[in-house]
């Protein structure tokens, strides 16, 4: 799959939780104001370091949960999940 993460510049930090940190990602080029997913101008990027306490070798369990629930009312839709260096990243 194409590297989605490279489409976005990491901007300000939105917050942090027990496992990762969330930043605003701004589209580097292309996209449009009403676009969603890969065409969105602004997304949330969640980075989890692979050596975080509580992280084992596999992909974060949260990924499975978003596969099942993502897009339901009140649950963010995950557009991309992948590895970037030492981080597991969700867009
Ligand atoms: N899609 C998003 N849009 C805007 N802000 C977000 C988004 N996702 C997360 N945040 C912000 O980043 C913070 C950290 O999110 P994260 O998912 O890591 O942790 P959490 O659910 O708050 O805590 P925990 O890791 O303990 O479950 C959130 O509390 C929220 O303030």
Short mmCIF file of N, CA and C and ligand atoms in Angstrom, two decimals:
data_model
loop_
_atom_site.label_atom_id
_atom_site.label_comp_id
_atom_site.label_asym_id
_atom_site.label_seq_id
_atom_site.Cartn_x
_atom_site.Cartn_y
_atom_site.Cartn_z
N UNK A 1 0.86 -1.22 0.00
CA UNK A 1 0.00 0.00 0.00
C UNK A 1 0.89 1.25 0.00
N UNK A 2 0.45 2.26 -0.67
CA UNK A 2 1.20 3.52 -0.74
C UNK A 2 1.40 4.10 0.66
N UNK A 3 2.50 4.81 0.84
CA UNK A 3 2.77 5.38 2.16
C UNK A 3 1.94 6.64 2.42
N UNK A 4 0.84 6.44 3.09
CA UNK A 4 -0.09 7.52 3.41
C UNK A 4 0.53 8.58 4.30
N UNK A 5 1.37 8.12 5.22
CA UNK A 5 1.87 9.03 6.25
C UNK A 5 2.67 10.15 5.61
N UNK A 6 3.38 9.83 4.51
CA UNK A 6 4.22 10.81 3.85
C UNK A 6 3.41 11.95 3.22
N UNK A 7 2.11 11.76 3.09
CA UNK A 7 1.28 12.83 2.51
C UNK A 7 1.04 13.98 3.48
N UNK A 8 1.32 13.74 4.76
CA UNK A 8 0.97 14.74 5.77
C UNK A 8 2.19 15.23 6.53
N UNK A 9 2.17 16.54 6.82
CA UNK A 9 3.21 17.15 7.63
C UNK A 9 2.71 17.12 9.07
N UNK A 10 3.60 16.78 9.98
CA UNK A 10 3.19 16.70 11.38
C UNK A 10 3.17 18.10 11.98
N UNK A 11 2.00 18.50 12.49
CA UNK A 11 1.88 19.83 13.10
C UNK A 11 1.69 19.72 14.59
N UNK A 12 0.85 20.55 15.17
CA UNK A 12 0.78 20.63 16.64
C UNK A 12 0.24 19.35 17.28
N UNK A 13 0.65 19.19 18.52
CA UNK A 13 0.21 18.01 19.27
C UNK A 13 -1.21 18.22 19.77
N UNK A 14 -2.05 17.21 19.57
CA UNK A 14 -3.43 17.29 20.06
C UNK A 14 -3.55 16.72 21.46
N UNK A 15 -2.73 15.73 21.76
CA UNK A 15 -2.82 15.15 23.10
C UNK A 15 -2.02 13.87 23.19
N UNK A 16 -2.00 13.34 24.40
CA UNK A 16 -1.33 12.05 24.55
C UNK A 16 -2.12 11.16 25.49
N UNK A 17 -2.02 9.87 25.26
CA UNK A 17 -2.71 8.90 26.09
C UNK A 17 -1.72 7.95 26.71
N UNK A 18 -2.21 6.84 27.18
CA UNK A 18 -1.34 5.88 27.85
C UNK A 18 -0.35 5.22 26.89
N UNK A 19 -0.67 5.18 25.61
CA UNK A 19 0.16 4.43 24.68
C UNK A 19 0.80 5.26 23.58
N UNK A 20 0.20 6.37 23.26
CA UNK A 20 0.73 7.09 22.12
C UNK A 20 0.46 8.57 22.18
N UNK A 21 0.89 9.26 21.13
CA UNK A 21 0.70 10.70 21.04
C UNK A 21 -0.01 11.01 19.73
N UNK A 22 -0.86 12.03 19.78
CA UNK A 22 -1.68 12.36 18.61
C UNK A 22 -1.36 13.78 18.15
N UNK A 23 -1.12 13.92 16.85
CA UNK A 23 -0.77 15.21 16.25
C UNK A 23 -1.72 15.54 15.11
N UNK A 24 -1.81 16.82 14.79
CA UNK A 24 -2.49 17.22 13.57
C UNK A 24 -1.56 16.90 12.41
N UNK A 25 -2.10 16.29 11.37
CA UNK A 25 -1.35 16.08 10.14
C UNK A 25 -1.96 16.96 9.05
N UNK A 26 -1.11 17.76 8.38
CA UNK A 26 -1.63 18.63 7.33
C UNK A 26 -1.14 18.15 5.98
N UNK A 27 -2.04 18.05 5.08
CA UNK A 27 -1.73 17.58 3.72
C UNK A 27 -0.61 18.42 3.09
N UNK A 28 0.41 17.77 2.57
CA UNK A 28 1.54 18.49 1.99
C UNK A 28 1.16 19.12 0.65
N UNK A 29 0.51 18.38 -0.22
CA UNK A 29 -0.03 18.97 -1.45
C UNK A 29 -1.23 18.17 -1.91
N UNK A 30 -2.03 18.78 -2.75
CA UNK A 30 -3.26 18.11 -3.19
C UNK A 30 -4.30 18.16 -2.08
N UNK A 31 -5.28 17.31 -2.19
CA UNK A 31 -6.38 17.30 -1.22
C UNK A 31 -7.34 18.46 -1.51
N UNK A 32 -8.46 18.48 -0.83
CA UNK A 32 -9.35 19.62 -0.98
C UNK A 32 -10.15 19.81 0.31
N UNK A 33 -10.66 21.05 0.45
CA UNK A 33 -11.26 21.45 1.73
C UNK A 33 -12.36 20.51 2.18
N UNK A 34 -13.09 19.94 1.24
CA UNK A 34 -14.18 19.04 1.64
C UNK A 34 -13.80 17.58 1.58
N UNK A 35 -12.54 17.35 1.24
CA UNK A 35 -12.09 15.96 1.09
C UNK A 35 -12.07 15.21 2.41
N UNK A 36 -12.25 13.92 2.32
CA UNK A 36 -12.12 13.08 3.50
C UNK A 36 -11.09 11.99 3.19
N UNK A 37 -10.65 11.32 4.21
CA UNK A 37 -9.69 10.25 4.00
C UNK A 37 -8.44 10.77 3.34
N UNK A 38 -8.01 10.11 2.26
CA UNK A 38 -6.75 10.48 1.61
C UNK A 38 -6.80 11.87 1.02
N UNK A 39 -8.00 12.42 0.78
CA UNK A 39 -8.11 13.76 0.19
C UNK A 39 -8.26 14.85 1.25
N UNK A 40 -8.30 14.48 2.52
CA UNK A 40 -8.50 15.47 3.58
C UNK A 40 -7.29 16.39 3.71
N UNK A 41 -7.54 17.64 4.04
CA UNK A 41 -6.46 18.59 4.27
C UNK A 41 -5.85 18.40 5.65
N UNK A 42 -6.67 17.93 6.57
CA UNK A 42 -6.23 17.83 7.95
C UNK A 42 -6.71 16.48 8.53
N UNK A 43 -5.81 15.79 9.18
CA UNK A 43 -6.16 14.51 9.80
C UNK A 43 -5.55 14.46 11.20
N UNK A 44 -5.90 13.45 11.96
CA UNK A 44 -5.22 13.18 13.23
C UNK A 44 -4.27 12.01 12.99
N UNK A 45 -3.03 12.17 13.46
CA UNK A 45 -2.02 11.11 13.33
C UNK A 45 -1.68 10.60 14.72
N UNK A 46 -1.85 9.33 14.93
CA UNK A 46 -1.49 8.77 16.23
C UNK A 46 -0.24 7.90 16.10
N UNK A 47 0.77 8.27 16.86
CA UNK A 47 2.05 7.55 16.85
C UNK A 47 2.20 6.75 18.14
N UNK A 48 2.51 5.48 17.98
CA UNK A 48 2.84 4.65 19.14
C UNK A 48 4.22 4.06 18.94
N UNK A 49 5.11 4.34 19.87
CA UNK A 49 6.46 3.78 19.74
C UNK A 49 6.40 2.29 20.02
N UNK A 50 7.12 1.52 19.24
CA UNK A 50 7.03 0.07 19.36
C UNK A 50 7.57 -0.47 20.67
N UNK A 51 8.45 0.30 21.31
CA UNK A 51 8.99 -0.19 22.59
C UNK A 51 8.21 0.31 23.79
N UNK A 52 7.09 0.95 23.55
CA UNK A 52 6.26 1.44 24.66
C UNK A 52 5.94 0.33 25.63
N UNK A 53 5.83 0.70 26.88
CA UNK A 53 5.40 -0.32 27.84
C UNK A 53 3.98 -0.74 27.45
N UNK A 54 3.71 -2.02 27.58
CA UNK A 54 2.38 -2.48 27.22
C UNK A 54 2.26 -2.86 25.75
N UNK A 55 3.26 -2.53 24.96
CA UNK A 55 3.20 -2.91 23.54
C UNK A 55 4.00 -4.20 23.37
N UNK A 56 3.37 -5.16 22.73
CA UNK A 56 4.12 -6.38 22.45
C UNK A 56 4.58 -6.33 20.99
N UNK A 57 4.90 -7.46 20.42
CA UNK A 57 5.47 -7.44 19.08
C UNK A 57 4.47 -7.12 17.98
N UNK A 58 3.23 -7.52 18.20
CA UNK A 58 2.26 -7.38 17.12
C UNK A 58 1.76 -5.95 16.98
N UNK A 59 0.91 -5.71 15.99
CA UNK A 59 0.30 -4.39 15.84
C UNK A 59 -0.60 -4.10 17.04
N UNK A 60 -0.80 -2.81 17.36
CA UNK A 60 -1.61 -2.48 18.53
C UNK A 60 -3.01 -3.10 18.46
N UNK A 61 -3.49 -3.57 19.59
CA UNK A 61 -4.84 -4.16 19.67
C UNK A 61 -5.89 -3.14 19.23
N UNK A 62 -5.59 -1.87 19.50
CA UNK A 62 -6.52 -0.80 19.11
C UNK A 62 -6.85 -0.86 17.61
N UNK A 63 -5.89 -1.30 16.81
CA UNK A 63 -6.13 -1.39 15.36
C UNK A 63 -7.30 -2.34 15.07
N UNK A 64 -7.32 -3.48 15.79
CA UNK A 64 -8.41 -4.44 15.59
C UNK A 64 -9.74 -3.85 16.00
N UNK A 65 -9.69 -3.09 17.09
CA UNK A 65 -10.92 -2.48 17.59
C UNK A 65 -11.46 -1.49 16.56
N UNK A 66 -10.56 -0.69 15.97
CA UNK A 66 -11.03 0.26 14.95
C UNK A 66 -11.50 -0.44 13.69
N UNK A 67 -10.89 -1.59 13.37
CA UNK A 67 -11.39 -2.36 12.22
C UNK A 67 -12.85 -2.73 12.43
N UNK A 68 -13.17 -3.10 13.69
CA UNK A 68 -14.53 -3.55 13.99
C UNK A 68 -15.50 -2.38 14.14
N UNK A 69 -15.05 -1.30 14.77
CA UNK A 69 -15.98 -0.23 15.14
C UNK A 69 -15.86 1.06 14.35
N UNK A 70 -14.73 1.25 13.67
CA UNK A 70 -14.43 2.53 13.03
C UNK A 70 -15.55 2.98 12.11
N UNK A 71 -15.91 4.24 12.21
CA UNK A 71 -16.96 4.78 11.37
C UNK A 71 -18.34 4.70 12.01
N UNK A 72 -18.48 3.89 13.09
CA UNK A 72 -19.76 3.89 13.80
C UNK A 72 -19.94 5.27 14.43
N UNK A 73 -21.17 5.58 14.77
CA UNK A 73 -21.46 6.88 15.34
C UNK A 73 -20.57 7.16 16.55
N UNK A 74 -19.84 8.25 16.50
CA UNK A 74 -19.01 8.64 17.64
C UNK A 74 -17.63 8.00 17.67
N UNK A 75 -17.34 7.13 16.70
CA UNK A 75 -16.03 6.47 16.68
C UNK A 75 -15.27 6.97 15.45
N UNK A 76 -14.04 7.48 15.64
CA UNK A 76 -13.29 7.98 14.48
C UNK A 76 -13.06 6.87 13.45
N UNK A 77 -13.03 7.27 12.20
CA UNK A 77 -12.75 6.31 11.14
C UNK A 77 -11.25 6.31 10.88
N UNK A 78 -10.65 5.15 10.89
CA UNK A 78 -9.22 5.06 10.61
C UNK A 78 -9.04 4.81 9.12
N UNK A 79 -8.22 5.67 8.50
CA UNK A 79 -8.02 5.58 7.05
C UNK A 79 -6.81 4.76 6.67
N UNK A 80 -5.84 4.73 7.56
CA UNK A 80 -4.59 4.03 7.26
C UNK A 80 -3.93 3.60 8.55
N UNK A 81 -3.35 2.43 8.53
CA UNK A 81 -2.55 1.97 9.66
C UNK A 81 -1.28 1.41 9.08
N UNK A 82 -0.15 1.76 9.68
CA UNK A 82 1.10 1.23 9.15
C UNK A 82 2.28 1.55 10.04
N UNK A 83 3.44 1.08 9.62
CA UNK A 83 4.65 1.32 10.39
C UNK A 83 5.48 2.38 9.72
N UNK A 84 6.08 3.22 10.55
CA UNK A 84 6.97 4.27 10.05
C UNK A 84 8.14 4.31 11.02
N UNK A 85 9.31 3.83 10.59
CA UNK A 85 10.44 3.74 11.52
C UNK A 85 10.06 2.88 12.70
N UNK A 86 10.28 3.42 13.90
CA UNK A 86 9.98 2.65 15.12
C UNK A 86 8.56 2.87 15.61
N UNK A 87 7.72 3.48 14.80
CA UNK A 87 6.37 3.81 15.25
C UNK A 87 5.29 3.06 14.47
N UNK A 88 4.25 2.69 15.22
CA UNK A 88 3.01 2.26 14.59
C UNK A 88 2.17 3.53 14.45
N UNK A 89 1.64 3.75 13.26
CA UNK A 89 0.94 5.01 13.00
C UNK A 89 -0.46 4.74 12.48
N UNK A 90 -1.42 5.49 13.02
CA UNK A 90 -2.78 5.48 12.49
C UNK A 90 -3.09 6.86 11.94
N UNK A 91 -3.74 6.91 10.78
CA UNK A 91 -4.22 8.19 10.22
C UNK A 91 -5.73 8.20 10.40
N1 LIG B 1 -9.03 11.96 16.11
C1 LIG B 1 -8.67 12.88 17.04
N2 LIG B 1 -8.95 14.18 16.86
C2 LIG B 1 -8.58 15.11 17.79
N3 LIG B 1 -7.93 14.82 18.93
C3 LIG B 1 -7.63 13.54 19.16
C4 LIG B 1 -7.98 12.50 18.24
N4 LIG B 1 -7.54 11.32 18.75
C5 LIG B 1 -6.98 11.61 19.93
N5 LIG B 1 -7.02 12.95 20.20
C6 LIG B 1 -6.48 13.62 21.39
O1 LIG B 1 -5.30 12.97 21.80
C7 LIG B 1 -5.44 12.44 23.11
C8 LIG B 1 -4.73 11.11 23.18
O2 LIG B 1 -5.42 10.16 22.44
P1 LIG B 1 -5.18 8.62 22.67
O3 LIG B 1 -6.04 7.84 21.75
O4 LIG B 1 -3.71 8.35 22.63
O5 LIG B 1 -5.49 8.36 24.19
P2 LIG B 1 -6.72 8.25 25.16
O6 LIG B 1 -7.79 7.41 24.53
O7 LIG B 1 -7.07 9.63 25.62
O8 LIG B 1 -6.02 7.47 26.35
P3 LIG B 1 -5.52 5.97 26.50
O9 LIG B 1 -4.27 5.82 25.69
O10 LIG B 1 -5.23 5.87 27.95
O11 LIG B 1 -6.61 5.08 26.00
C9 LIG B 1 -6.93 12.36 23.36
O12 LIG B 1 -7.26 12.42 24.71
C10 LIG B 1 -7.43 13.56 22.58
O13 LIG B 1 -7.26 14.74 23.34
#
